[in-house]
């Protein structure tokens, strides 16, 4: 194509040589821009710091900047390679401003003002360049439209490290347009410096910015052909060189850090990013997912909410693309079509995979690229291409309004005035957050400062952590405190304090994150905490900081009352409290009973770990080989297995050679049912994992399965086995907002009607399905569907479904409420799939599904299979096999519980399949309580109240064990049967056949709804209705009859004057000759068999070590074999099952080392003395004194393959995974010596820093040379 | 003037298909096929594009705005008409622009006044020259 003619417009004189300021439009323009863009941010929430990028850079800029030169960062994640990349310009500018003594909020406003001004200035320069003249109207219009957008208000201003590429995009394009044709090196240098000033806070927006100028280059070379290819390549090559050289310091960290893959896997995912990015939203600068969401505090981005909900602002936001398109059509200037195409392309890219349910072909291509093209997933945040879109539209509008001004003004007064008026209205309207003081909203995401009590606490902690760490609890997805919000949290804002604060998303190799999540279980999962100090010693923790002033409801984390589980842990000591009792403890609004008790707490509690172990420490004594993960480690510690803090090695992390070496140290072996094959969503800090999956099933991101530990090897994982069928799968389960393991698919086939598969609450369930695949083709001609009953029958339920078979045939069915037996023509099928076709309308949008799908002849039993990695590994060496046979061996089983309101536990019992290496005797111990769903008669059997009389009932109030049926026939009027509900509830007493002619029933009155009428039914089919007297007693005399049961059904209940309905109760039923003995509460529990436990399918008698009172109050009591008799298990696979009447919390099977095992040569129990000096880059110089035998050196930093240790220059080899997270080495040298621990990537990082610095100096020299020449010439 | 440039006629429906799926392909074909046989002015496509874009906010408003402060993630899928209108606007503008690029000379000497007069207010030989 022929090169187009450039529009030549003469430079206009805008005034005389030295007119006053107000008569110089350009000067007034700059002054106005500066006033607006620097001044207005100062008027929004004055005095308050708004979350921006990283707290530390604002609160402790000196420390934070110094850490930017170190690639390994120890706090607050147990150590990770940093890739923050905010040293230049953000760190430098803020450091300078804070160094001048400016307050945080003033510094922040000046920084934000500077950013907005630089963006505006870049756009002014760009329009000037395209016009080839300097003017006011066009540049100001373009600048304002570019700077004052939803992108700025809703996203950029709170994440300025990511915002910088947006700010500098116009400048980058200006540099390219201005210097692309030039042979001067100044152009590439300026290009490199501009990208350098974008910083490395993210990566994706930088790439999008460079892509924009590449497209521009392609246009002028390929379409316009105004620049020779050779010249363009010259410019691109030199620019690329300077870009890489200047930015190498953060590019290196970004590409080398293993943590980047964690961020890509677990932060924003495409289906979230593009959930609302339709073309209509994208083209008006919206579409970013966070604009459409909210939480308890309201919308996440309230400053842009009006653009979405108000018709006026919808019109003004659409006015920009309309103006841009009109300009592209009507205004003839050189790059109009380029910017039009750029705007269209950017809109399509920002839309990404929208609509996420059925993406466009480009959407599919993007998804394919994210999954298969290395690095492409880093560009999945397509909303960041919004900068290019805004640029294209702003340039077109700016050029358009300038043309309108120039061309229409001389002749058509009304037309140009109208055009300018529209432009002003649109700019002012779209900028409303700036001039209405709503730039920083909501206020709840800001703070006036850190309270004095926290400053005292941080100073106190800082003086105590020499060589130790402070542990901040609980983990928080955000950091919203009662006194204000921070971006990361107090631990993160205080880089000078060595600390650890569990983080929602895993970091590094993920072992440390896994262990931290396990350590948080007591207060996040509501399980008892015992011996937390032992766990915390492994982390080098000296102090535990309870952040009671967190807004826990906002962050969906543990509340202060739950944190007291740690405060009540006997292994931790109370150190100090800070603040006033009740200060910042309870939020406004309704106060519940728990909050009343929380008002007695202090906002900050510091607990201390007695005899803490330093971060870098030596462990000696026999190590523990643990099969499982951090949850197994925490379980074992809670069970008291790791007294004395022995070194711990995960079997999944060992090589055969390492195992052989460790076996020489006479380890103990612990095999746990952890490292469960779960899909982790990391969307929150609690209940973030799926149910335990079968070994061949994957949900969600494959790298999230079991945290991806040990390379994701199935042999290291505990997985679910479905005995009786091949598989059970479903289209989904529970809610899409959070995993719901208690609603997993297998529940529909487990024969237990109290568990269910449910799907799609708050969504349309139609189209969802559940499938069971059989071990072999099975003939099906009938089945029974059982549906749950929600909202007393007023909830949603399935009204139509399709049964699908492997031969492709289908049967349409219409399930009723409750149980629906179905018969249909016989099908021999490899599977049965039930697809939901229709649901009823309900008063609530509950999930729908099945309590049971009963298929004759098909029974499904779920059992968890323990890891086999140790057996696999030990089998490869002689030492491994012998060590396995001769080491003490303990199995640890923990029932999976769920800490969510109104939710069942994931597991109702413990059913485990595990391998035993050789014939051994095991001691069975554990803790168990009664299963709340257990029937009344089973409770009586556990208590030993079994004779020929049986008491059953329809229900118990709140499943309370004391409210069971036998309480009404035990001769004790102070106990009663109390059902869940009133009319229709029944109690039934069965006994040997006898002849009756009277019954007396004592109903309860106090605190109950009075029963006015009861139906008494007998086994001969007769019944009598009787009315209770005013004293609540029903005396029935009737013609004698022979019966073997009496069933009392509540028929009528009197209304209370208050209108409330209370439970009913029957305290005593007198049936002549029928009575159960009253069981004293203090009676010791005995041994029983056949109800709860079995080994390899055979009933196992067990004994509960507690009293009747303890058991009936729901407490967990110790469980063991009767009289402590050991279990004998031969080598091979075994199955232990404890479920039914008893619900175990945890179980252990322990076997000591065989008596024939060699015991000589064990490593010494006393570790050597260490003198530790931290060195720059994350390493340590360790002076070892008086080592008397082999020991394990743990550096207390997350394991990374790059860690190295040397003694006198000799390498100790690659690091071992020690203590569940740390890099460490087994050292077998005796005496006193020096160990040098280093993190070698620091050297490469140093080199990258030097190259960046040298390139910067070279760039400045290139730019300064003409000036020097000029000066010399003068 | 009819449009019988193969790269344009083949490439354009492919692009609209990529960006809009089956709907996009339909739009692409509905634009390209008539242009092969009939003389369709570029102005018509520009005007249609602007009309679609200008109609989008009204479609968005008519399909209902959120009553709660939090619009919800379904906002995009609840306003597919506006989405389609903007997609159509982009497709039509792209076609007109591609034709400008392929056929029309860049003429910087046309003033906006002339353009407005020629394109919006008056039809004449010069208008046809630009449009075709």
Coordinates of N, CA and C in Angstrom, one line a residue, chain B:
Chain B
X1 N -19.8 0.3 -5.7 CA -18.7 -0.7 -6.1 C -18.9 -1.9 -5.2
X2 N -18.8 -3.0 -5.8 CA -18.9 -4.3 -5.1 C -17.5 -4.6 -4.5
X3 N -17.6 -5.5 -3.5 CA -16.3 -5.9 -2.8 C -16.0 -7.3 -3.3
X4 N -14.9 -7.4 -4.1 CA -14.6 -8.8 -4.5 C -13.1 -9.0 -4.3
X5 N -12.6 -8.5 -3.2 CA -11.2 -8.8 -2.8 C -11.2 -10.0 -1.9
X6 N -10.5 -11.1 -2.4 CA -10.6 -12.3 -1.7 C -10.1 -12.3 -0.3
X7 N -9.0 -11.6 0.0 CA -8.5 -11.6 1.4 C -9.6 -11.0 2.3
X8 N -10.2 -10.0 1.8 CA -11.2 -9.3 2.6 C -12.5 -10.2 2.8
X9 N -12.9 -10.8 1.7 CA -14.1 -11.5 1.7 C -14.0 -12.8 2.5
X10 N -12.8 -13.4 2.5 CA -12.6 -14.6 3.2 C -12.2 -14.3 4.6
X11 N -11.3 -13.4 4.8 CA -10.7 -13.1 6.1 C -11.7 -12.5 7.0
X12 N -12.6 -11.7 6.5 CA -13.5 -11.0 7.4 C -14.5 -12.0 8.2
X13 N -15.1 -12.9 7.4 CA -16.0 -13.8 8.2 C -15.2 -14.7 9.2
X14 N -14.0 -15.0 8.8 CA -13.2 -15.7 9.8 C -13.0 -14.9 11.1
X15 N -12.6 -13.7 10.9 CA -12.4 -12.8 12.1 C -13.7 -12.7 12.9
X16 N -14.8 -12.5 12.2 CA -16.1 -12.3 13.0 C -16.5 -13.6 13.6
X17 N -16.1 -14.8 13.0 CA -16.4 -16.1 13.6 C -15.5 -16.2 14.9
X18 N -14.3 -15.9 14.8 CA -13.4 -16.0 15.9 C -13.9 -15.2 17.1
X19 N -14.3 -14.0 16.8 CA -14.7 -13.1 17.9 C -16.2 -13.3 18.4
X20 N -17.0 -13.9 17.5 CA -18.4 -14.0 17.9 C -19.0 -15.4 17.7
X21 N -18.2 -16.4 17.3 CA -18.8 -17.7 17.2 C -19.7 -17.8 16.0
X22 N -20.8 -18.6 16.2 CA -21.8 -18.8 15.1 C -22.5 -17.4 14.7
X23 N -22.8 -16.7 15.8 CA -23.4 -15.4 15.6 C -22.5 -14.5 14.8
X24 N -21.2 -14.5 15.1 CA -20.3 -13.7 14.4 C -20.1 -14.1 13.0
X25 N -20.1 -15.4 12.8 CA -20.0 -15.9 11.4 C -21.2 -15.5 10.5
X26 N -22.4 -15.6 11.2 CA -23.6 -15.1 10.5 C -23.5 -13.6 10.1
X27 N -23.0 -12.8 11.0 CA -22.9 -11.4 10.7 C -21.8 -11.2 9.6
X28 N -20.7 -12.0 9.7 CA -19.7 -11.9 8.7 C -20.2 -12.2 7.3
X29 N -21.0 -13.3 7.2 CA -21.6 -13.7 5.9 C -22.6 -12.7 5.4
X30 N -23.4 -12.2 6.4 CA -24.5 -11.2 6.0 C -23.9 -9.9 5.5
X31 N -22.6 -9.6 5.9 CA -22.0 -8.4 5.4 C -21.3 -8.7 4.1
X32 N -20.6 -9.8 4.0 CA -19.7 -10.1 2.9 C -20.5 -10.5 1.6
X33 N -21.5 -11.4 1.8 CA -22.2 -11.9 0.6 C -22.9 -10.8 -0.2
X34 N -23.7 -10.0 0.5 CA -24.4 -8.9 -0.3 C -23.3 -8.0 -0.9
X35 N -22.2 -7.7 -0.2 CA -21.2 -6.8 -0.7 C -20.6 -7.3 -2.0
X36 N -20.6 -8.7 -2.2 CA -20.1 -9.3 -3.4 C -20.9 -8.9 -4.6
X37 N -22.2 -8.9 -4.4 CA -23.1 -8.7 -5.5 C -23.6 -7.3 -5.7
X38 N -23.7 -6.5 -4.5 CA -24.3 -5.2 -4.6 C -23.4 -4.1 -4.2
X39 N -23.7 -2.9 -4.5 CA -22.9 -1.8 -4.1 C -23.5 -1.3 -2.8
X40 N -22.7 -1.5 -1.7 CA -23.2 -1.0 -0.4 C -22.2 0.0 0.1
X41 N -22.8 1.1 0.5 CA -21.8 2.2 0.8 C -21.2 2.0 2.2
X42 N -20.0 2.5 2.3 CA -19.3 2.4 3.6 C -20.0 3.2 4.6
X43 N -20.5 4.3 4.2 CA -21.2 5.2 5.1 C -22.3 4.4 5.9
X44 N -23.0 3.6 5.1 CA -24.1 2.8 5.7 C -23.6 1.9 6.8
X45 N -22.4 1.3 6.6 CA -21.9 0.5 7.7 C -21.4 1.3 8.9
X46 N -20.8 2.5 8.6 CA -20.4 3.3 9.7 C -21.6 3.8 10.5
X47 N -22.7 4.2 9.8 CA -23.9 4.6 10.5 C -24.5 3.5 11.3
X48 N -24.6 2.3 10.7 CA -25.1 1.1 11.3 C -24.3 0.8 12.6
X49 N -23.0 0.9 12.4 CA -22.1 0.6 13.6 C -22.4 1.5 14.7
X50 N -22.5 2.8 14.4 CA -22.7 3.8 15.4 C -24.1 3.6 16.1
X51 N -25.0 3.3 15.2 CA -26.4 3.1 15.7 C -26.4 1.9 16.7
X52 N -25.7 0.8 16.4 CA -25.7 -0.3 17.3 C -25.0 0.0 18.6
X53 N -23.9 0.8 18.5 CA -23.2 1.1 19.7 C -24.0 2.1 20.5
X54 N -24.7 3.0 19.9 CA -25.5 4.0 20.6 C -26.7 3.3 21.3
X55 N -27.1 2.2 20.6 CA -28.3 1.5 21.2 C -27.9 0.6 22.4
X56 N -26.7 0.3 22.5 CA -26.2 -0.7 23.5 C -26.6 -0.2 24.9
X57 N -26.3 1.1 25.3 CA -26.7 1.4 26.7 C -28.2 1.3 26.9
X58 N -29.0 1.6 25.9 CA -30.4 1.5 26.2 C -30.8 0.0 26.3
X59 N -30.2 -0.8 25.5 CA -30.5 -2.2 25.7 C -30.1 -2.7 27.1
X60 N -29.0 -2.2 27.5 CA -28.5 -2.6 28.9 C -29.5 -2.1 29.9
X61 N -29.9 -0.9 29.8 CA -30.9 -0.4 30.8 C -32.2 -1.1 30.7
X62 N -32.6 -1.4 29.5 CA -33.9 -2.1 29.3 C -33.9 -3.5 29.8
X63 N -32.8 -4.1 29.8 CA -32.7 -5.5 30.3 C -32.6 -5.6 31.8
X64 N -32.6 -4.4 32.4 CA -32.7 -4.4 33.9 C -31.4 -4.1 34.5
X65 N -31.4 -3.1 35.5 CA -30.2 -2.8 36.2 C -30.4 -3.4 37.6
X66 N -29.2 -3.7 38.3 CA -29.3 -4.3 39.6 C -30.0 -3.4 40.6
X67 N -30.8 -4.0 41.4 CA -31.5 -3.3 42.5 C -30.6 -3.2 43.7
X68 N -29.6 -4.1 43.8 CA -28.8 -4.1 45.0 C -27.4 -3.5 44.7
X69 N -26.7 -3.0 45.7 CA -25.5 -2.4 45.5 C -24.4 -3.3 44.8
X70 N -24.5 -4.6 45.0 CA -23.6 -5.5 44.3 C -24.2 -6.0 43.0
X71 N -23.7 -5.7 41.9 CA -24.3 -6.1 40.6 C -24.4 -7.6 40.5
X72 N -23.4 -8.3 41.0 CA -23.4 -9.8 40.8 C -22.6 -10.2 39.6
X73 N -22.0 -11.4 39.6 CA -21.2 -11.9 38.5 C -22.1 -12.2 37.3
X74 N -23.4 -12.3 37.4 CA -24.2 -12.6 36.3 C -24.6 -11.4 35.5
X75 N -24.0 -10.2 35.8 CA -24.4 -9.0 35.1 C -24.2 -9.1 33.6
X76 N -23.0 -9.7 33.3 CA -22.7 -9.8 31.8 C -23.7 -10.7 31.1
X77 N -24.0 -11.8 31.7 CA -24.8 -12.8 31.0 C -26.3 -12.4 31.0
X78 N -26.6 -11.5 31.9 CA -28.0 -11.0 32.0 C -28.2 -9.9 30.9
X79 N -27.2 -9.4 30.3 CA -27.3 -8.3 29.3 C -26.6 -8.7 28.0
X80 N -27.1 -9.8 27.5 CA -26.4 -10.3 26.3 C -26.8 -9.5 25.0
X81 N -28.0 -8.8 25.1 CA -28.4 -8.0 24.0 C -27.4 -6.9 23.8
X82 N -27.0 -6.2 24.9 CA -26.0 -5.1 24.8 C -24.7 -5.7 24.3
X83 N -24.4 -6.9 24.7 CA -23.1 -7.6 24.3 C -23.2 -7.8 22.8
X84 N -24.3 -8.3 22.3 CA -24.4 -8.6 20.9 C -24.4 -7.3 20.1
X85 N -25.0 -6.2 20.6 CA -25.1 -5.0 19.9 C -23.6 -4.4 19.7
X86 N -22.9 -4.4 20.8 CA -21.5 -3.9 20.7 C -20.7 -4.8 19.8
X87 N -20.9 -6.1 19.9 CA -20.2 -7.0 18.9 C -20.5 -6.7 17.5
X88 N -21.8 -6.4 17.2 CA -22.2 -6.1 15.9 C -21.6 -4.7 15.5
X89 N -21.6 -3.8 16.4 CA -21.1 -2.5 16.1 C -19.6 -2.6 15.7
X90 N -18.9 -3.4 16.5 CA -17.4 -3.6 16.2 C -17.3 -4.2 14.8
X91 N -18.1 -5.2 14.5 CA -18.0 -6.0 13.3 C -18.2 -5.0 12.1
X92 N -19.3 -4.2 12.2 CA -19.6 -3.3 11.1 C -18.6 -2.2 10.9
X93 N -18.1 -1.7 12.0 CA -17.0 -0.7 12.0 C -15.8 -1.3 11.4
X94 N -15.5 -2.5 11.7 CA -14.3 -3.1 11.2 C -14.4 -3.3 9.7
X95 N -15.6 -3.7 9.3 CA -15.8 -3.9 7.8 C -15.6 -2.6 7.1
X96 N -16.3 -1.5 7.6 CA -16.1 -0.2 7.0 C -14.7 0.3 7.0
X97 N -14.0 0.0 8.1 CA -12.6 0.5 8.2 C -11.7 -0.3 7.3
X98 N -12.0 -1.6 7.2 CA -11.2 -2.5 6.2 C -11.4 -2.0 4.8
X99 N -12.6 -1.6 4.5 CA -12.8 -1.1 3.2 C -12.2 0.2 2.9
X100 N -12.2 1.1 4.0 CA -11.4 2.3 3.9 C -10.0 2.1 3.6
X101 N -9.5 1.1 4.3 CA -8.1 0.7 4.2 C -7.8 0.2 2.8
X102 N -8.7 -0.7 2.3 CA -8.4 -1.4 1.1 C -8.7 -0.5 -0.2
X103 N -9.7 0.3 0.0 CA -10.2 1.0 -1.2 C -10.0 2.5 -1.2
X104 N -10.3 3.1 -0.1 CA -10.3 4.6 -0.1 C -9.0 5.2 0.1
X105 N -8.7 6.3 -0.6 CA -7.5 7.0 -0.4 C -7.5 7.7 1.0
X106 N -6.4 7.8 1.6 CA -6.3 8.6 2.7 C -6.3 10.0 2.2
X107 N -7.2 10.9 2.5 CA -7.2 12.2 2.0 C -7.3 13.2 3.2
X108 N -6.1 13.7 3.7 CA -6.1 14.6 4.8 C -6.7 15.9 4.5
X109 N -7.0 16.2 3.3 CA -7.5 17.5 2.9 C -9.0 17.7 3.1
X110 N -9.7 16.6 3.4 CA -11.1 16.7 3.7 C -11.2 17.3 5.1
X111 N -11.9 18.4 5.2 CA -12.1 18.9 6.5 C -13.3 18.2 7.2
X112 N -13.4 18.3 8.5 CA -14.5 17.7 9.1 C -15.8 18.3 8.7
X113 N -15.8 19.6 8.4 CA -17.0 20.2 7.9 C -17.4 19.6 6.6
X114 N -16.5 19.5 5.7 CA -16.8 18.8 4.4 C -17.3 17.4 4.6
X115 N -16.6 16.8 5.5 CA -17.0 15.4 5.8 C -18.4 15.3 6.3
X116 N -18.7 16.2 7.3 CA -20.0 16.2 7.8 C -21.1 16.5 6.8
X117 N -20.7 17.5 6.0 CA -21.7 17.9 5.0 C -21.9 16.8 4.0
X118 N -20.7 16.2 3.6 CA -20.8 15.2 2.6 C -21.5 13.9 3.1
X119 N -21.1 13.5 4.3 CA -21.5 12.2 4.8 C -22.8 12.3 5.5
X120 N -23.1 13.4 6.2 CA -24.3 13.4 7.0 C -25.5 14.2 6.3
X121 N -25.1 15.3 5.7 CA -26.2 16.2 5.3 C -26.5 16.3 3.9
X122 N -25.6 15.9 3.0 CA -25.8 16.1 1.6 C -25.3 14.9 0.8
X123 N -26.0 14.6 -0.2 CA -25.4 13.5 -1.1 C -25.0 14.1 -2.4
X124 N -23.9 13.7 -2.9 CA -23.4 14.3 -4.1 C -22.4 13.3 -4.7
X125 N -21.9 13.7 -5.8 CA -20.9 12.8 -6.5 C -19.7 12.5 -5.6
X126 N -19.2 13.6 -4.9 CA -18.0 13.4 -4.0 C -18.3 12.4 -2.9
X127 N -19.6 12.4 -2.4 CA -19.9 11.5 -1.4 C -19.9 10.1 -1.9
X128 N -20.5 9.9 -3.0 CA -20.4 8.5 -3.6 C -19.0 8.1 -3.8
X129 N -18.2 9.0 -4.2 CA -16.8 8.7 -4.4 C -16.1 8.2 -3.2
X130 N -16.5 8.8 -2.1 CA -15.9 8.4 -0.8 C -16.5 7.1 -0.3
X131 N -17.8 7.0 -0.5 CA -18.5 5.9 0.1 C -18.2 4.6 -0.7
X132 N -18.0 4.7 -1.9 CA -17.8 3.5 -2.7 C -16.3 3.2 -2.9

